[in-house]
Structure formats: structure tokens, C-alpha cells
Tab-separated table of C-alpha atoms in Angstrom:
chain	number	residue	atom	x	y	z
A	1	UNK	CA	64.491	-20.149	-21.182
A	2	UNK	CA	63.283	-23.257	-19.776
A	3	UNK	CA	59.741	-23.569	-18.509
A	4	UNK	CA	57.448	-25.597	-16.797
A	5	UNK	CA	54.297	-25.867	-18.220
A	6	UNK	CA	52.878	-28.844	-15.655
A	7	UNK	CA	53.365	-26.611	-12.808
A	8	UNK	CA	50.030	-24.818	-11.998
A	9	UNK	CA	49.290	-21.102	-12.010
A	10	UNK	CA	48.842	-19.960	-8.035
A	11	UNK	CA	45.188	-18.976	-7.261
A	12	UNK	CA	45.553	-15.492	-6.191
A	13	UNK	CA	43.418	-13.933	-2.891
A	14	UNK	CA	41.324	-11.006	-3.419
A	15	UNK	CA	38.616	-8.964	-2.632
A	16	UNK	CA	34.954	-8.871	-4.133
A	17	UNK	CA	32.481	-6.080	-4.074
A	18	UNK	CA	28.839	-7.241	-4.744
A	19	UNK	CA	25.916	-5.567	-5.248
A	20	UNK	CA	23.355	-7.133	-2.174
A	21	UNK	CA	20.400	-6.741	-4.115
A	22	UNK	CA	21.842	-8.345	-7.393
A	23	UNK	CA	24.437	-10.149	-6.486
A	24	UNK	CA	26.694	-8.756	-9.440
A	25	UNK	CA	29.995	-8.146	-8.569
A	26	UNK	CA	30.746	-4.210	-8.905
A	27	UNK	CA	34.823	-4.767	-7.984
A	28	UNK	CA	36.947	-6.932	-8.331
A	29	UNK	CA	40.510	-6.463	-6.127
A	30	UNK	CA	43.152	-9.104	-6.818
A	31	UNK	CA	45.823	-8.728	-3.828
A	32	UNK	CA	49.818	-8.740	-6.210
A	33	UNK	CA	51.347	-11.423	-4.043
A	34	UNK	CA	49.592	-13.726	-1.528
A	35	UNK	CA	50.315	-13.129	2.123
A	36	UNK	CA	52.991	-15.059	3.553
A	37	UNK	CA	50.621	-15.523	6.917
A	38	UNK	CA	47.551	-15.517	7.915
A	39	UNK	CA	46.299	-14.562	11.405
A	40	UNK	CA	42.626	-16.128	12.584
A	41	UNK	CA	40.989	-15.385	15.795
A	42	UNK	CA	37.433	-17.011	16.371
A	43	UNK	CA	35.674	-16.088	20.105
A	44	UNK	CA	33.024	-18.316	20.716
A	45	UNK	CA	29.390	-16.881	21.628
A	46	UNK	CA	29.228	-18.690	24.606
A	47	UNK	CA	25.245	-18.379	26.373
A	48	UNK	CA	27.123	-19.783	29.944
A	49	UNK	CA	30.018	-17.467	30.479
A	50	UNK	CA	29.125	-16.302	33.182
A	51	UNK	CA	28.418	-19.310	35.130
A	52	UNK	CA	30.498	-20.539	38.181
A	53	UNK	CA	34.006	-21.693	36.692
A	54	UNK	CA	34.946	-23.552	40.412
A	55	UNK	CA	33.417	-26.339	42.753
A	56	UNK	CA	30.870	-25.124	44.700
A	57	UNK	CA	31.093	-21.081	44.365
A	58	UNK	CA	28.244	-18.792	43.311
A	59	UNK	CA	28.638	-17.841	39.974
A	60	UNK	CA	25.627	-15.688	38.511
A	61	UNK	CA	25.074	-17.643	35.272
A	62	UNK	CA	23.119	-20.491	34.557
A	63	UNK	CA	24.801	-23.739	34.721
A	64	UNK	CA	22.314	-25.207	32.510
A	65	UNK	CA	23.615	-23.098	30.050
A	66	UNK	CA	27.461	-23.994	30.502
A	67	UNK	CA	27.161	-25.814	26.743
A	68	UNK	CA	25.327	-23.836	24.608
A	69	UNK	CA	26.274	-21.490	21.966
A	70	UNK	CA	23.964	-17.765	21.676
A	71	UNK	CA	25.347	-17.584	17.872
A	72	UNK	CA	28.293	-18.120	15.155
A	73	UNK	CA	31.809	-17.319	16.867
A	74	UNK	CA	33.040	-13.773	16.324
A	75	UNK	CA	36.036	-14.412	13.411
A	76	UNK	CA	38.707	-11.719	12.289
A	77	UNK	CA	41.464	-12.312	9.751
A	78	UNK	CA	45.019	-10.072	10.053
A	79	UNK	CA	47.758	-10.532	6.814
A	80	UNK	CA	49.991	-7.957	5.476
A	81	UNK	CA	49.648	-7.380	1.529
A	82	UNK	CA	52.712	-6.339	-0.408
A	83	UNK	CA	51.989	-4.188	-3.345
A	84	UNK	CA	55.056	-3.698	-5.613
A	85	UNK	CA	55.083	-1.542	-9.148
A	86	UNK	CA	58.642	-2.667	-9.772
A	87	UNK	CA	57.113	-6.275	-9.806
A	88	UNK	CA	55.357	-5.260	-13.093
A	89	UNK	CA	57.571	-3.296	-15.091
A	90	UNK	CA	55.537	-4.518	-18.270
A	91	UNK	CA	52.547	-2.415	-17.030
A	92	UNK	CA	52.757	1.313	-17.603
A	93	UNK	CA	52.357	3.221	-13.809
A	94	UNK	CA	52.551	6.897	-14.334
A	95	UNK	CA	50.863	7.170	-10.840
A	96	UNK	CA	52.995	4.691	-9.337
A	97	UNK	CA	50.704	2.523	-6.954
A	98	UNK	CA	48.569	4.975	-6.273
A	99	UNK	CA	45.671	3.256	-7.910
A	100	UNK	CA	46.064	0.458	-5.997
A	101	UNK	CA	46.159	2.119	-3.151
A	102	UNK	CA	42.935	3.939	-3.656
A	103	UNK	CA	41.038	1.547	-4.744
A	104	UNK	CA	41.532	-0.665	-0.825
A	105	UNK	CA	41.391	3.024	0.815
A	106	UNK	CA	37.827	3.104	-0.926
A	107	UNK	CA	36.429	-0.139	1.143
A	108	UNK	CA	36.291	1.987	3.899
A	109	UNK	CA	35.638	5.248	2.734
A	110	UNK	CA	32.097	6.540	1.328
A	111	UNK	CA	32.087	7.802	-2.351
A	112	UNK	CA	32.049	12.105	-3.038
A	113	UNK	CA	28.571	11.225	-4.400
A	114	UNK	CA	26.793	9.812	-1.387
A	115	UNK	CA	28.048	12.406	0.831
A	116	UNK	CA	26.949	15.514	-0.864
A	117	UNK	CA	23.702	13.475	-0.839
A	118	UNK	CA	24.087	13.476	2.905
A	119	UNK	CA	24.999	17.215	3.006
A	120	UNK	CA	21.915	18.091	0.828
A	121	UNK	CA	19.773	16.393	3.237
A	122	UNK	CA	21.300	17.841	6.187
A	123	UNK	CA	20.580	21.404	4.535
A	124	UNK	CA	17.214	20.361	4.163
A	125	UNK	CA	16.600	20.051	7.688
A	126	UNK	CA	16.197	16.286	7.758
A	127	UNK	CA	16.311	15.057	11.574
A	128	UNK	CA	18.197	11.783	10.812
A	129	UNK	CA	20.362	10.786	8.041
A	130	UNK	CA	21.005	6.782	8.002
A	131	UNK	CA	24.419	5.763	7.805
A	132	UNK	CA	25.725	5.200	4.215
A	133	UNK	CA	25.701	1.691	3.177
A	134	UNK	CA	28.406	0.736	1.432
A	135	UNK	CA	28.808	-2.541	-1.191
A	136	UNK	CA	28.832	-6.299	0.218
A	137	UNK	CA	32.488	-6.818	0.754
A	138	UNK	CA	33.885	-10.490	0.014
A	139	UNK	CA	37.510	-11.611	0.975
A	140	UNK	CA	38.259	-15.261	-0.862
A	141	UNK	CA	40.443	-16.969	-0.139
A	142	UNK	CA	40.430	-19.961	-3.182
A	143	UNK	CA	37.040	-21.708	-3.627
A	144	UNK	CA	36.710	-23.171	0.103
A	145	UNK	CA	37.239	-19.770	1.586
A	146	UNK	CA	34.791	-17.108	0.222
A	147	UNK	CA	33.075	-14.768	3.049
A	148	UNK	CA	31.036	-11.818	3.642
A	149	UNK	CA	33.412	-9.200	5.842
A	150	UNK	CA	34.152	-5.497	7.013
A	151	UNK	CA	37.622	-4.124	7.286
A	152	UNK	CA	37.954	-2.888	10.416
A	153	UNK	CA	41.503	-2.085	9.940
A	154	UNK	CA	43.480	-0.769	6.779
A	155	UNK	CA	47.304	0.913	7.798
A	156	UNK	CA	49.668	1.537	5.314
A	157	UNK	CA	53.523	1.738	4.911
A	158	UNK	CA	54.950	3.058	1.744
A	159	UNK	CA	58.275	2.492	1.538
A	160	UNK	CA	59.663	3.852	-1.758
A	161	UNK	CA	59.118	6.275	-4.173
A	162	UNK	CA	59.430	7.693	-7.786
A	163	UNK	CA	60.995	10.947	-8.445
A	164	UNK	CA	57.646	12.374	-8.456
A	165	UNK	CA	57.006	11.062	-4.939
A	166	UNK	CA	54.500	8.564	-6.971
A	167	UNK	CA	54.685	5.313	-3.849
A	168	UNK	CA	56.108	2.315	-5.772
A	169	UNK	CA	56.256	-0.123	-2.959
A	170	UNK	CA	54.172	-0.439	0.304
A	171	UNK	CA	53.021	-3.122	2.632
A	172	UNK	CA	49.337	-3.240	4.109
A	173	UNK	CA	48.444	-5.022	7.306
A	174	UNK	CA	44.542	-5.429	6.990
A	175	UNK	CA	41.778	-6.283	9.275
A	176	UNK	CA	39.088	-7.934	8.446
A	177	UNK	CA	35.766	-9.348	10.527
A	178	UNK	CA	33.432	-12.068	8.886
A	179	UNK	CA	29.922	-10.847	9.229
A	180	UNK	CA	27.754	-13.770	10.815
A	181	UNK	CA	24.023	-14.028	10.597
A	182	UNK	CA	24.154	-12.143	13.893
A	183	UNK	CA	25.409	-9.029	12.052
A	184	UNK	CA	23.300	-8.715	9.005
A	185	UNK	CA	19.550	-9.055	8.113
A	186	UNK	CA	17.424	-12.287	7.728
A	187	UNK	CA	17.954	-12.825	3.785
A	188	UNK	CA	20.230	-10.485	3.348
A	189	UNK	CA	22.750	-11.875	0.397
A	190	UNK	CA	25.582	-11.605	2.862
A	191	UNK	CA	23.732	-13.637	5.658
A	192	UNK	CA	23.486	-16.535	2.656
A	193	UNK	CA	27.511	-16.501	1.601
A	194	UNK	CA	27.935	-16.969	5.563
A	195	UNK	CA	25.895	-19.914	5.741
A	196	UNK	CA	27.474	-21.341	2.714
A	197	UNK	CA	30.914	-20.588	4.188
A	198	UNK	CA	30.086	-22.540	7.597
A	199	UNK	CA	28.452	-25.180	5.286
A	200	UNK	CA	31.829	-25.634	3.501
A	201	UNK	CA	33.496	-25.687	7.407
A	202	UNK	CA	31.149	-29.113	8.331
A	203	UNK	CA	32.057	-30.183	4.900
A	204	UNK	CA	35.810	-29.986	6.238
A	205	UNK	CA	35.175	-31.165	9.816
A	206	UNK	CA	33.108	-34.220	8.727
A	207	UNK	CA	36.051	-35.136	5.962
A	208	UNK	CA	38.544	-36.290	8.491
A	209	UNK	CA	37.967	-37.630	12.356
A	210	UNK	CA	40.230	-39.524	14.893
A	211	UNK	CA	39.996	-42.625	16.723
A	212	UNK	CA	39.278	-43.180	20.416
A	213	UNK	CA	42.105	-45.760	20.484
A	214	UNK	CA	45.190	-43.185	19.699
A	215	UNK	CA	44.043	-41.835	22.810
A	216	UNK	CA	44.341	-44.726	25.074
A	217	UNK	CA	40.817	-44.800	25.509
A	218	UNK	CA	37.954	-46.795	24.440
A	219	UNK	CA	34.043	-46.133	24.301
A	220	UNK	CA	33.627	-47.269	28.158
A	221	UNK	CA	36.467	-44.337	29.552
A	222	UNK	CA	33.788	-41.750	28.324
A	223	UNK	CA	30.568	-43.399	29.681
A	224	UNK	CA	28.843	-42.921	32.536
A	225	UNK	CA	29.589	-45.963	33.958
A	226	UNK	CA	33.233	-44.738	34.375
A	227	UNK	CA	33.794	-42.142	37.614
């Protein structure tokens, strides 16, 4: 069998779940095959949207506002994940995939434990219950991609099956929304791995930039002496 040793091993996407007080990681979810596509959608958090768009109307924002920003733009991330057990016939899968399944159906599901402790309270009489909190949630992406997110979306499509109806092969299209320092707490870990991840963004920005010429202008075509 002929191999190629010089070729390197693909870095594989996943999912991390940290402890926010510690910082340990509690979970580690490696995704079987990288998607094939990824689908990005930032919204800017514009402070003027509202102003007048035309010449001379009466729009009810503030003009002087037309080029500010009120925060980080709202991001969300859409793949599809394949998971396959007849990819890894070397690796014993009684339950077929449903391990794998369970363990992404858990990022959005609380655990048994913390809602009888929710129940017990409610017994109790307590007025209000906070939410349950669940684990920081990182999707990375290699090194230059590692952010703090919620799934808002998780559907699955199993598509085959054992003879004990184990799933052996399904597809996932997830959701995901990278929480900004608008979402989370001053100091919260997950506020810091944002900043980090639109540090590494400039990093990227700054490492490549255009010319003025390959645009048939020059310095004087943007001035204010031009009209």
C-alpha cells in the first residue's frame, strides 16, 4: 500500500465545552468529516439606521450618527455535519451513532440533574427559578477561528439504520450565533475568547490591503478638494 507520509493530517472542526469559571474544558466534540460549506451572516449594529436614506426627506434618526457602530455585528454560522458509523468500521458501535448523536442533542438540552433541582425548588414554593446555565460552548474552527457561541439550531436527518433500528448515518445542519460582548457579562471568560477572536480578525485585515491606483484613483479623487 503506498503512502504518503509528507502529506499533512487535516485539522478537524469541533466543538468545546468549558467550564466559565475555570476555563477547563469539560467536552470535547470532534465533528467525523469537515463540512463541505460554510454559511456566515454578519448584521452590522448600525447606531444611524434609522436616519434619512434620500436627499432632503425627513428621516427620524440622527444623521450625525449615519457612521457609527452601537456594538460588534450580530454573526451566525450554518454547515451540515455528516456523521457516518460505516466510516469507522474499526470502532465497535453497538448503539450505532447514537452516542454521537446525544452528545450534540445535549448542547441544547439541560442535564436530568439540574432539572429535578428546578422541580425541587418549584415544590418548595420558590417565586423565581433562574434559567439553567449551561457550559461555555466553543465552535473552532483551526487556530484562527476559535469562538464563544449558542446553537440556536440543531435538526437532524438519519438516513440509515441497523437491524436494531440503531441510526448509522445522518446529516446535521447546525446553527450557531457567536456571542459578542453585547451578549455576555463584563469579564465573563466568553466575553475574553470574543475579543481575542476579533483581535485575530484585525490581525487578518491589517495582513493584506489594496492600492488606490488599481482603482483608477489617486489620493486627490477622495479629498475634499474633489466635488
Amino acid at each position: 500500500m503506498t503512502r504518503y507520509p509528507d502529506i499533512p493530517k487535516p485539522i478537524r472542526s469541533g466543538i468545546v465545552l468549558v467550564d466559565p469559571e475555570r476555563g477547563t474544558p469539560q467536552r470535547i466534540i470532534i465533528l467525523q468529516f469537515n463540512p463541505d460549506t460554510l454559511e456566515r451572516s454578519l448584521a452590522p449594529q448600525s447606531a444611524g439606521d434609522q436616519a434619512d436614506s434620500g436627499g432632503g426627506g425627513s428621516g427620524s434618526g440622527d444623521k450625525n450618527e449615519a457612521l457609527r457602530l452601537k456594538g460588534p455585528a450580530q454573526e451566525t454560522w450554518k454547515f451540515t455535519a455528516e456523521i457516518d458509523a460505516t466510516d469507522q468500521f474499526e470502532v465497535a458501535a453497538p448503539d450505532g451513532i447514537h452516542p454521537q448523536l446525544a452528545t450534540l442533542e445535549m448542547l441544547v438540552q439541560p442535564t436530568t440533574a439540574k432539572l429535578r433541582d428546578a422541580m425541587r425548588l418549584s415544590k418548595k414554593g420558590t417565586i423565581e427559578i433562574s434559567p439553567i446555565e449551561m457550559p461555555l460552548t466553543l465552535f473552532t474552527w483551526g487556530s484562527k477561528r476559535v469562538m464563544p457561541v449558542r446553537i440556536t439550531e440543531l435538526s437532524i436527518n438519519e438516513s440509515a439504520f441497523d437491524v436494531n433500528l440503531n441510526p448509522i448515518r445522518a446529516s446535521l445542519s447546525i446553527g450557531l450565533k457567536v456571542l459578542t460582548v453585547s451578549d455576555l457579562p463584563a469579564g465573563h471568560r466568553g466575553a475574553e475568547l470574543y475579543l481575542a477572536h476579533l483581535a485575530q480578525k484585525e490581525r487578518l485585515a491589517a495582513a493584506r490591503g489594496g492600492a488606490l491606483s488599481a482603482l483608477g484613483l489617486n489620493s486627490g479623487d477622495i479629498g475634499l478638494g474633489r466635488v
